[in-house]
């Protein structure tokens, strides 16, 4: 079947099992227990990986390793982005060297975003929220694709020789200049931490949503073809994408679909009250049949973000299924939880300024 993951299109995965088989992504089930201190591992939200064994080994045996990921500045920082942020912070606690890329060139080429605007969004939306969520400045390299060191650009260009035009077509489909440049920049992003100027060859993990897998396949292939660099193919983890508030995708371009972490806590948390639930048409029916948490965005929000405690979450699920918990009450509770979280987060955002400055200076 001629089916591709398009990192610049919209990716909605109906069947993760099939996707894993097709692209050779391994199951992350075996890490659910071992790394149960991260909600996303514990609850299977990180469903797949490539070569994560190397990273698990580095964590457990205190060997050097790095975490590298990036974001294309597009708009407000929302709950869907929070996953990568929490993963970055978790790897930092596990002692990884941290590399975070602001893909301003990618958003310029692929989303028509002016570079100065992309820069502003990367700092005020992404980096500030990362710091508010707990990112520390130690061992963090944060850069813009448009403004970095020469060794990085050299690697992006050298990498171009290790892949043919037809291979690129096979991975990405119809090509444009923007796609080619963005893909090779991303290869440079992913591989450059292993250059001697940036710490030398070592395991690198790239936590991403599944839509980024084509870039990982390309980077891994190129890493093993490059002569003289001794690169270790980068590892990856893949998380599922959270639904938007009305179902479908959570997208920066649709305010109805997201909860912004930079927005007003009251306004944002109110959005929960009109989210798509797994409730029944009438109260009577719900009391009799129960709700369907598996189809409920409110439950999903608690599962991904708002309820850390497994027991509390299980109670919510079973009370919903039995018809004891009704959607009105449930949404109100969830909205209150969210408002509290966002209000605290706002405070941390205000305090984040100095650390953000520090990170920007230590490139
Ligand atoms: N392409 C990514 C996105 O759309 C951003 C990105 C750039 C990235 N470089 C990266 C992600 C390196 C992971 C690793 O958001
Ligand atoms: Fe969703 Fe809560 Fe309604 Fe169940 S009771 S369907 S979890 S909103």
PDB file of C-alpha atoms and ligand atoms in Angstrom, residues 7-8 68-72 101-103 106 145 185-186 189-190 206-208 211-212 215, ligand 1:
ATOM      1  CA  UNK A   7       5.174  15.404   8.763  1.00  0.00           C
ATOM      2  CA  UNK A   8       3.735  18.571   7.198  1.00  0.00           C
ATOM      3  CA  UNK A  68      17.216  16.065  21.197  1.00  0.00           C
ATOM      4  CA  UNK A  69      13.900  17.361  19.981  1.00  0.00           C
ATOM      5  CA  UNK A  70      12.455  20.380  18.269  1.00  0.00           C
ATOM      6  CA  UNK A  71       9.393  22.368  17.470  1.00  0.00           C
ATOM      7  CA  UNK A  72       8.191  24.346  14.554  1.00  0.00           C
ATOM      8  CA  UNK A 101      15.686  23.204  18.321  1.00  0.00           C
ATOM      9  CA  UNK A 102      13.429  26.078  17.314  1.00  0.00           C
ATOM     10  CA  UNK A 103      12.644  25.157  13.718  1.00  0.00           C
ATOM     11  CA  UNK A 106      10.971  25.031   8.719  1.00  0.00           C
ATOM     12  CA  UNK A 145      17.778  26.792  12.733  1.00  0.00           C
ATOM     13  CA  UNK A 185      17.896  20.628   8.524  1.00  0.00           C
ATOM     14  CA  UNK A 186      16.084  18.175  10.740  1.00  0.00           C
ATOM     15  CA  UNK A 189      19.264  18.819  14.243  1.00  0.00           C
ATOM     16  CA  UNK A 190      19.056  15.159  15.161  1.00  0.00           C
ATOM     17  CA  UNK A 206      14.371  11.975  20.048  1.00  0.00           C
ATOM     18  CA  UNK A 207      10.931  12.075  21.679  1.00  0.00           C
ATOM     19  CA  UNK A 208       8.285  13.024  19.111  1.00  0.00           C
ATOM     20  CA  UNK A 211       4.150  12.223  12.342  1.00  0.00           C
ATOM     21  CA  UNK A 212       7.879  12.943  12.728  1.00  0.00           C
ATOM     22  CA  UNK A 215      12.636  12.323   9.644  1.00  0.00           C
TER      23      UNK A 215
HETATM   24  N1  LIG B   1       9.555  19.122  12.432  1.00  0.00           N
HETATM   25  C1  LIG B   1       9.269  19.360  13.817  1.00  0.00           C
HETATM   26  C2  LIG B   1       7.829  19.897  13.941  1.00  0.00           C
HETATM   27  O1  LIG B   1       7.112  19.957  12.987  1.00  0.00           O
HETATM   28  C3  LIG B   1      10.239  20.284  14.474  1.00  0.00           C
HETATM   29  C4  LIG B   1      11.651  19.774  14.503  1.00  0.00           C
HETATM   30  C5  LIG B   1      12.719  20.380  13.894  1.00  0.00           C
HETATM   31  C6  LIG B   1      12.154  18.633  15.161  1.00  0.00           C
HETATM   32  N2  LIG B   1      13.838  19.689  14.155  1.00  0.00           N
HETATM   33  C7  LIG B   1      13.557  18.608  14.913  1.00  0.00           C
HETATM   34  C8  LIG B   1      11.563  17.618  15.933  1.00  0.00           C
HETATM   35  C9  LIG B   1      14.349  17.604  15.411  1.00  0.00           C
HETATM   36  C10 LIG B   1      12.380  16.606  16.420  1.00  0.00           C
HETATM   37  C11 LIG B   1      13.756  16.598  16.159  1.00  0.00           C
HETATM   38  O2  LIG B   1       7.407  20.320  14.991  1.00  0.00           O
END
